[in-house]
Amino acid sequence: MTTADHNTRRARDLLAMMERIRAFEEQACLAAERDKLVLGAIHPSIGQEAVAAGVMCNFNRDDILLSTHRGHGHTLAKGADPLAMMRELLGREGGCCGGKGGSMHIADFGVGMLGANGVVGANITIAAGAAHGLKLQGSDRIVVDIFGDGAINRGPFLEGVNWASVFDLPILFVCEDNQYSATTKTSSVTGGPGAAARAESLGLRATTVDGNDAEAVADVTAEITARIRAGGGPEMLHAITYRRTGHTSFDPAGYRPKGESEREAKTNDPIARQRAVLAGMGLSKDELDAIHAAAQSEMVQVLADAAATPFPADDMALQDVQDIGSPAQEAY
C-alpha cells in the first residue's frame, strides 16, 4: 500500500467513524429518548466527533480507555458494539453492562473500555491507577483517559495527573475541551491559561490541537502515543472542540450567545471538514454520501433491534450485587 493509499484509507476510516458516532446519537440515542424508550438524560457529543475518532484510531483493542458521562463516541471508536451499547441505554438484556449502567456508565472490558463515569473528573484517578497497574505488570499496553474542560477545576485532575507524573506512567490524558462546563462558559471559572499549562506545571508534555480537525487529532495523537509506548511517560492532549447541544438532551442551552451553535455548525463542523479533506483526495460526492447513508442505516437498525430486545429477567436484579455482611459486623 502506498503512502497516498494509506492516507486515503485513514481519512475514509475517520469520516466513517465520525458519521457512525453522530448517527448513533441522533438516530438511536435521541430518537429513543423522543420515543420514551430512554427515560433519563442523555449527554450528546454532537460536534465533538473528531476527538473520539482521531484519538482512538491510535489505540489497540487491548489498550485501556476511561471516559466521561459524554462517552458514547469514545466507546464506539474503541470498538464497542453499538447494539450492545443501545441495549444498555434502553436497559435491555444483552446490554454491555447487562442493562444496569445506562448512558453515563457504559463499560466494555472486551475492548479495554473500563467505563464511563458520571462524576466529573473521577475517571482521572481511576485511569492513573490502571496505568500504574500496567507499569507494575511490565505490560506494553497504555491508557487513554478522556475528560472535559470542567474536570481541570476539580481535585482528581491534580491528584491523577500528579500521580502519573511522579510515577512516570504510560497514560495519555485528553482534555476534550468543548468550552462549556455544564451550563457555564469554562473560561469564566478557570484561573490561569488552562488545561495545557496546568499539565505542564505538573511535569507533563502538553500539546494543544484543533479538536474539530480529525486529521490533526490523529496525527498528533500518533506522535504522542509513540512516545508513551517507548517509555516516554505521561502526556496531555488538549483538544479544543465545541459542544453543539446543551449539557443534556433536555437542556435548551439558553445561556449561550444567540446564534453561536448555529455558526459553529455552519463553519466548523468536523464531519463537513473531513468530507472536504476526502473530496480533495478525489472522492466523489456520491462516495461521501454513501458513507453517511451507511452510518444512518446502521444506527436506525441498531435502535430497532435494541427496542425489540426483552428486558432482563427479574432475578437479574439480584445479580452483580456485592454482599459483604452486615454493617455492624464490618464496622466493629
CSV table of C-alpha atoms in Angstrom, one decimal:
chain,number,residue,atom,x,y,z
A,1,MET,CA,0.0,0.0,0.0
A,2,THR,CA,1.4,3.4,-1.0
A,3,THR,CA,1.5,6.3,1.4
A,4,ALA,CA,-1.3,8.0,-0.6
A,5,ASP,CA,-3.4,4.9,-0.3
A,6,HIS,CA,-2.8,4.7,3.4
A,7,ASN,CA,-3.7,8.3,3.9
A,8,THR,CA,-6.9,8.0,1.9
A,9,ARG,CA,-7.9,4.8,3.8
A,10,ARG,CA,-7.3,6.5,7.2
A,11,ALA,CA,-9.2,9.6,6.1
A,12,ARG,CA,-12.1,7.4,5.0
A,13,ASP,CA,-12.0,5.5,8.3
A,14,LEU,CA,-12.0,8.7,10.3
A,15,LEU,CA,-15.1,10.0,8.4
A,16,ALA,CA,-16.9,6.7,8.7
A,17,MET,CA,-16.3,6.6,12.4
A,18,MET,CA,-17.5,10.2,12.9
A,19,GLU,CA,-20.6,9.5,10.8
A,20,ARG,CA,-21.3,6.4,12.9
A,21,ILE,CA,-20.9,8.4,16.2
A,22,ARG,CA,-23.2,11.1,15.1
A,23,ALA,CA,-25.7,8.7,13.7
A,24,PHE,CA,-25.6,6.7,16.9
A,25,GLU,CA,-26.5,9.8,18.9
A,26,GLU,CA,-29.0,11.3,16.5
A,27,GLN,CA,-30.7,8.2,15.0
A,28,ALA,CA,-30.5,6.0,18.1
A,29,CYS,CA,-30.0,7.8,21.4
A,30,LEU,CA,-32.0,10.9,20.8
A,31,ALA,CA,-34.7,9.1,18.8
A,32,ALA,CA,-35.0,6.6,21.7
A,33,GLU,CA,-35.4,9.4,24.1
A,34,ARG,CA,-38.1,11.1,22.0
A,35,ASP,CA,-39.9,7.8,21.9
A,36,LYS,CA,-39.6,7.5,25.7
A,37,LEU,CA,-37.5,4.3,25.4
A,38,VAL,CA,-34.8,6.1,27.5
A,39,LEU,CA,-36.3,8.0,30.5
A,40,GLY,CA,-33.1,9.6,31.9
A,41,ALA,CA,-31.0,12.4,30.4
A,42,ILE,CA,-28.5,11.7,27.6
A,43,HIS,CA,-25.4,13.8,27.2
A,44,PRO,CA,-24.7,14.1,23.4
A,45,SER,CA,-21.3,14.8,21.9
A,46,ILE,CA,-22.6,16.2,18.6
A,47,GLY,CA,-19.9,18.4,17.2
A,48,GLN,CA,-17.1,16.6,19.1
A,49,GLU,CA,-16.7,13.5,16.9
A,50,ALA,CA,-13.2,14.3,15.6
A,51,VAL,CA,-11.7,14.0,19.0
A,52,ALA,CA,-13.1,10.4,19.6
A,53,ALA,CA,-12.2,9.3,16.0
A,54,GLY,CA,-8.8,10.9,15.8
A,55,VAL,CA,-7.6,9.9,19.3
A,56,MET,CA,-8.9,6.3,19.4
A,57,CYS,CA,-7.6,5.3,15.9
A,58,ASN,CA,-4.2,5.2,17.5
A,59,PHE,CA,-5.1,2.8,20.3
A,60,ASN,CA,-5.2,-1.0,20.2
A,61,ARG,CA,-8.1,-3.2,21.3
A,62,ASP,CA,-6.3,-4.2,24.5
A,63,ASP,CA,-5.2,-0.7,25.4
A,64,ILE,CA,-7.3,0.9,28.2
A,65,LEU,CA,-9.9,3.7,27.9
A,66,LEU,CA,-11.7,5.6,30.5
A,67,SER,CA,-14.3,8.2,29.6
A,68,THR,CA,-16.9,10.7,30.9
A,69,HIS,CA,-20.6,11.0,31.1
A,70,ARG,CA,-20.4,12.2,27.5
A,71,GLY,CA,-18.7,9.0,26.3
A,72,HIS,CA,-20.7,7.3,23.5
A,73,GLY,CA,-18.3,8.4,20.8
A,74,HIS,CA,-15.2,7.3,22.7
A,75,THR,CA,-16.7,3.9,23.4
A,76,LEU,CA,-17.8,3.3,19.9
A,77,ALA,CA,-14.5,4.4,18.5
A,78,LYS,CA,-12.7,2.0,20.9
A,79,GLY,CA,-14.6,-0.9,19.2
A,80,ALA,CA,-17.7,-1.5,21.2
A,81,ASP,CA,-20.7,-3.0,19.6
A,82,PRO,CA,-23.3,-0.2,19.0
A,83,LEU,CA,-26.2,-2.7,19.5
A,84,ALA,CA,-24.9,-3.7,22.9
A,85,MET,CA,-24.5,0.0,23.7
A,86,MET,CA,-28.0,0.8,22.6
A,87,ARG,CA,-29.4,-2.2,24.6
A,88,GLU,CA,-27.6,-0.7,27.6
A,89,LEU,CA,-29.2,2.7,27.2
A,90,LEU,CA,-32.6,1.0,26.9
A,91,GLY,CA,-31.9,-1.2,30.0
A,92,ARG,CA,-32.3,-4.4,27.9
A,93,GLU,CA,-30.9,-7.8,28.0
A,94,GLY,CA,-27.6,-8.1,26.2
A,95,GLY,CA,-26.6,-4.5,27.1
A,96,CYS,CA,-22.8,-4.2,27.6
A,97,CYS,CA,-23.4,-3.8,31.3
A,98,GLY,CA,-26.4,-6.1,31.5
A,99,GLY,CA,-28.8,-3.1,31.1
A,100,LYS,CA,-27.8,-1.8,34.6
A,101,GLY,CA,-25.4,1.1,33.7
A,102,GLY,CA,-27.2,3.2,31.1
A,103,SER,CA,-25.8,6.0,29.1
A,104,MET,CA,-23.4,7.5,31.7
A,105,HIS,CA,-21.9,4.2,32.9
A,106,ILE,CA,-21.1,2.2,29.8
A,107,ALA,CA,-18.2,-0.2,30.1
A,108,ASP,CA,-16.9,-3.0,27.8
A,109,PHE,CA,-13.9,-4.8,29.2
A,110,GLY,CA,-13.7,-6.8,26.0
A,111,VAL,CA,-12.4,-3.8,24.1
A,112,GLY,CA,-10.5,-2.3,27.0
A,113,MET,CA,-13.2,0.2,27.9
A,114,LEU,CA,-13.1,0.3,31.7
A,115,GLY,CA,-16.0,2.6,32.0
A,116,ALA,CA,-17.6,6.0,31.5
A,117,ASN,CA,-18.2,8.0,34.7
A,118,GLY,CA,-21.0,10.2,35.8
A,119,VAL,CA,-18.8,12.1,38.3
A,120,VAL,CA,-16.8,14.9,36.7
A,121,GLY,CA,-13.1,14.1,36.9
A,122,ALA,CA,-13.5,10.9,38.8
A,123,ASN,CA,-12.2,8.9,35.8
A,124,ILE,CA,-8.8,10.6,36.0
A,125,THR,CA,-7.6,9.0,39.2
A,126,ILE,CA,-9.0,5.6,38.1
A,127,ALA,CA,-7.1,5.9,34.9
A,128,ALA,CA,-3.9,6.7,36.8
A,129,GLY,CA,-4.4,3.6,38.9
A,130,ALA,CA,-5.0,1.5,35.7
A,131,ALA,CA,-1.8,2.9,34.2
A,132,HIS,CA,0.1,2.2,37.4
A,133,GLY,CA,-1.1,-1.4,37.3
A,134,LEU,CA,0.1,-1.8,33.7
A,135,LYS,CA,3.5,-0.5,34.7
A,136,LEU,CA,3.8,-2.9,37.6
A,137,GLN,CA,2.9,-5.7,35.3
A,138,GLY,CA,5.5,-4.7,32.8
A,139,SER,CA,2.8,-4.5,30.1
A,140,ASP,CA,3.3,-2.7,26.8
A,141,ARG,CA,-0.3,-1.5,26.9
A,142,ILE,CA,-1.1,2.1,27.6
A,143,VAL,CA,-4.1,4.1,28.9
A,144,VAL,CA,-6.1,6.9,27.4
A,145,ASP,CA,-8.2,9.0,29.8
A,146,ILE,CA,-10.7,11.5,28.3
A,147,PHE,CA,-12.3,14.2,30.3
A,148,GLY,CA,-13.9,17.6,29.7
A,149,ASP,CA,-12.6,21.1,30.4
A,150,GLY,CA,-14.7,21.3,33.5
A,151,ALA,CA,-12.7,18.5,35.1
A,152,ILE,CA,-9.5,20.5,35.2
A,153,ASN,CA,-11.0,22.6,38.0
A,154,ARG,CA,-11.7,19.5,40.2
A,155,GLY,CA,-9.4,17.8,42.7
A,156,PRO,CA,-9.0,14.5,40.8
A,157,PHE,CA,-7.2,16.3,38.0
A,158,LEU,CA,-4.4,17.4,40.3
A,159,GLU,CA,-4.3,14.1,42.0
A,160,GLY,CA,-4.3,11.9,39.0
A,161,VAL,CA,-2.0,13.9,36.8
A,162,ASN,CA,0.4,14.4,39.6
A,163,TRP,CA,0.5,10.7,40.4
A,164,ALA,CA,1.1,9.8,36.7
A,165,SER,CA,3.9,12.3,36.6
A,166,VAL,CA,5.6,11.2,39.8
A,167,PHE,CA,5.5,7.5,38.7
A,168,ASP,CA,6.1,8.1,35.0
A,169,LEU,CA,3.0,6.2,34.0
A,170,PRO,CA,2.0,5.1,30.4
A,171,ILE,CA,-1.0,7.3,30.0
A,172,LEU,CA,-2.4,9.9,27.7
A,173,PHE,CA,-4.7,12.4,29.3
A,174,VAL,CA,-7.0,14.0,26.8
A,175,CYS,CA,-8.9,17.2,27.8
A,176,GLU,CA,-11.8,17.3,25.4
A,177,ASP,CA,-12.4,21.0,25.7
A,178,ASN,CA,-15.9,21.8,24.4
A,179,GLN,CA,-15.8,25.2,26.1
A,180,TYR,CA,-18.7,24.7,28.4
A,181,SER,CA,-18.8,23.1,31.9
A,182,ALA,CA,-22.4,22.0,32.0
A,183,THR,CA,-24.2,25.4,31.7
A,184,THR,CA,-21.2,27.7,32.4
A,185,LYS,CA,-18.6,29.0,30.0
A,186,THR,CA,-15.4,27.3,31.3
A,187,SER,CA,-13.1,30.2,30.7
A,188,SER,CA,-15.2,32.3,33.1
A,189,VAL,CA,-14.5,29.9,36.0
A,190,THR,CA,-10.9,28.9,35.2
A,191,GLY,CA,-7.9,30.7,36.6
A,192,GLY,CA,-4.8,31.0,34.5
A,193,PRO,CA,-4.2,29.8,31.0
A,194,GLY,CA,-6.0,26.4,31.4
A,195,ALA,CA,-5.5,22.7,30.8
A,196,ALA,CA,-2.2,22.5,28.9
A,197,ALA,CA,-0.4,24.9,31.3
A,198,ARG,CA,-1.7,23.0,34.3
A,199,ALA,CA,-0.4,19.7,33.0
A,200,GLU,CA,2.9,21.3,32.2
A,201,SER,CA,3.2,22.6,35.7
A,202,LEU,CA,3.0,19.0,36.9
A,203,GLY,CA,5.8,17.9,34.6
A,204,LEU,CA,3.9,16.6,31.6
A,205,ARG,CA,4.5,17.5,28.0
A,206,ALA,CA,1.2,19.1,26.7
A,207,THR,CA,0.1,19.6,23.2
A,208,THR,CA,-2.9,21.7,22.0
A,209,VAL,CA,-4.8,20.7,18.8
A,210,ASP,CA,-7.8,21.8,16.8
A,211,GLY,CA,-10.2,19.2,18.1
A,212,ASN,CA,-12.5,19.7,15.0
A,213,ASP,CA,-9.8,18.6,12.6
A,214,ALA,CA,-9.8,14.8,12.7
A,215,GLU,CA,-6.6,14.6,10.6
A,216,ALA,CA,-4.7,16.9,13.0
A,217,VAL,CA,-6.0,15.0,16.1
A,218,ALA,CA,-5.0,11.6,14.6
A,219,ASP,CA,-1.5,12.9,13.6
A,220,VAL,CA,-0.6,14.4,16.9
A,221,THR,CA,-2.0,11.5,18.9
A,222,ALA,CA,0.1,9.1,16.8
A,223,GLU,CA,3.2,11.1,17.7
A,224,ILE,CA,2.2,11.2,21.4
A,225,THR,CA,1.3,7.5,21.7
A,226,ALA,CA,4.6,6.5,20.0
A,227,ARG,CA,6.5,8.4,22.7
A,228,ILE,CA,4.4,6.9,25.5
A,229,ARG,CA,4.8,3.4,24.2
A,230,ALA,CA,8.5,3.9,24.0
A,231,GLY,CA,8.6,4.7,27.7
A,232,GLY,CA,8.4,8.4,27.5
A,233,GLY,CA,5.9,8.8,30.3
A,234,PRO,CA,2.5,10.5,30.6
A,235,GLU,CA,1.4,13.3,28.3
A,236,MET,CA,-1.6,15.6,27.9
A,237,LEU,CA,-3.5,16.4,24.7
A,238,HIS,CA,-5.7,19.5,24.9
A,239,ALA,CA,-8.2,19.2,22.0
A,240,ILE,CA,-10.4,22.3,21.5
A,241,THR,CA,-13.8,21.5,20.1
A,242,TYR,CA,-17.4,22.6,20.5
A,243,ARG,CA,-20.5,21.0,22.0
A,244,ARG,CA,-23.4,21.8,19.7
A,245,THR,CA,-26.1,20.7,22.1
A,246,GLY,CA,-27.0,21.7,25.6
A,247,HIS,CA,-25.4,19.9,28.6
A,248,THR,CA,-28.1,17.2,28.3
A,249,SER,CA,-30.7,16.4,25.6
A,250,PHE,CA,-33.2,18.3,27.8
A,251,ASP,CA,-31.1,21.5,28.1
A,252,PRO,CA,-32.1,24.3,25.6
A,253,ALA,CA,-28.7,26.0,26.2
A,254,GLY,CA,-30.2,29.4,26.6
A,255,TYR,CA,-27.0,30.5,28.4
A,256,ARG,CA,-25.2,30.6,25.1
A,257,PRO,CA,-24.8,33.7,22.9
A,258,LYS,CA,-27.6,33.8,20.3
A,259,GLY,CA,-26.5,32.0,17.1
A,260,GLU,CA,-23.3,30.6,18.5
A,261,SER,CA,-24.2,27.0,18.0
A,262,GLU,CA,-25.6,27.6,14.5
A,263,ARG,CA,-22.4,29.4,13.4
A,264,GLU,CA,-20.2,26.5,14.7
A,265,ALA,CA,-22.4,24.0,12.8
A,266,LYS,CA,-22.1,26.0,9.6
A,267,THR,CA,-18.4,26.9,9.7
A,268,ASN,CA,-16.6,24.3,11.9
A,269,ASP,CA,-18.4,21.0,11.7
A,270,PRO,CA,-15.8,18.2,12.0
A,271,ILE,CA,-17.7,15.9,9.6
A,272,ALA,CA,-18.0,18.6,6.9
A,273,ARG,CA,-14.3,19.3,7.3
A,274,GLN,CA,-13.4,15.7,6.9
A,275,ARG,CA,-15.6,15.4,3.8
A,276,ALA,CA,-13.7,18.3,2.3
A,277,VAL,CA,-10.4,16.5,3.0
A,278,LEU,CA,-11.6,13.4,1.2
A,279,ALA,CA,-13.0,15.4,-1.7
A,280,GLY,CA,-9.6,16.9,-2.1
A,281,MET,CA,-8.2,13.4,-2.3
A,282,GLY,CA,-10.5,12.6,-5.1
A,283,LEU,CA,-13.6,11.0,-3.5
A,284,SER,CA,-16.9,11.9,-5.2
A,285,LYS,CA,-19.9,13.3,-3.5
A,286,ASP,CA,-21.7,10.0,-4.2
A,287,GLU,CA,-19.0,8.1,-2.3
A,288,LEU,CA,-19.1,10.5,0.6
A,289,ASP,CA,-22.9,10.4,0.7
A,290,ALA,CA,-22.7,6.6,0.7
A,291,ILE,CA,-20.6,6.7,3.9
A,292,HIS,CA,-23.2,8.9,5.5
A,293,ALA,CA,-26.1,6.7,4.4
A,294,ALA,CA,-24.4,3.6,5.7
A,295,ALA,CA,-24.0,5.1,9.2
A,296,GLN,CA,-27.5,6.3,9.3
A,297,SER,CA,-28.9,3.0,8.2
A,298,GLU,CA,-26.8,1.1,10.7
A,299,MET,CA,-27.9,3.1,13.7
A,300,VAL,CA,-31.6,3.1,12.7
A,301,GLN,CA,-31.4,-0.6,12.7
A,302,VAL,CA,-29.5,-0.7,16.0
A,303,LEU,CA,-32.3,1.2,17.7
A,304,ALA,CA,-35.0,-1.1,16.1
A,305,ASP,CA,-33.1,-4.2,17.2
A,306,ALA,CA,-32.5,-2.9,20.7
A,307,ALA,CA,-36.1,-1.8,21.2
A,308,ALA,CA,-37.1,-5.4,20.2
A,309,THR,CA,-34.9,-6.9,22.8
A,310,PRO,CA,-36.6,-8.1,26.0
A,311,PHE,CA,-35.9,-6.6,29.4
A,312,PRO,CA,-33.7,-8.7,31.7
A,313,ALA,CA,-35.3,-11.4,33.8
A,314,ASP,CA,-36.4,-10.3,37.2
A,315,ASP,CA,-33.8,-12.4,39.0
A,316,MET,CA,-31.0,-10.4,37.2
A,317,ALA,CA,-31.8,-7.6,39.7
A,318,LEU,CA,-30.0,-9.7,42.4
A,319,GLN,CA,-27.0,-10.5,40.2
A,320,ASP,CA,-23.8,-8.4,40.4
A,321,VAL,CA,-24.6,-7.3,43.9
A,322,GLN,CA,-21.8,-7.4,46.4
A,323,ASP,CA,-22.7,-8.8,49.8
A,324,ILE,CA,-20.0,-8.2,52.5
A,325,GLY,CA,-22.1,-8.9,55.6
A,326,SER,CA,-23.9,-6.6,57.9
A,327,PRO,CA,-22.6,-3.1,58.6
A,328,ALA,CA,-22.2,-3.9,62.3
A,329,GLN,CA,-20.0,-6.9,61.7
A,330,GLU,CA,-17.8,-5.0,59.3
A,331,ALA,CA,-17.5,-1.8,61.3
A,332,TYR,CA,-16.9,-3.4,64.7
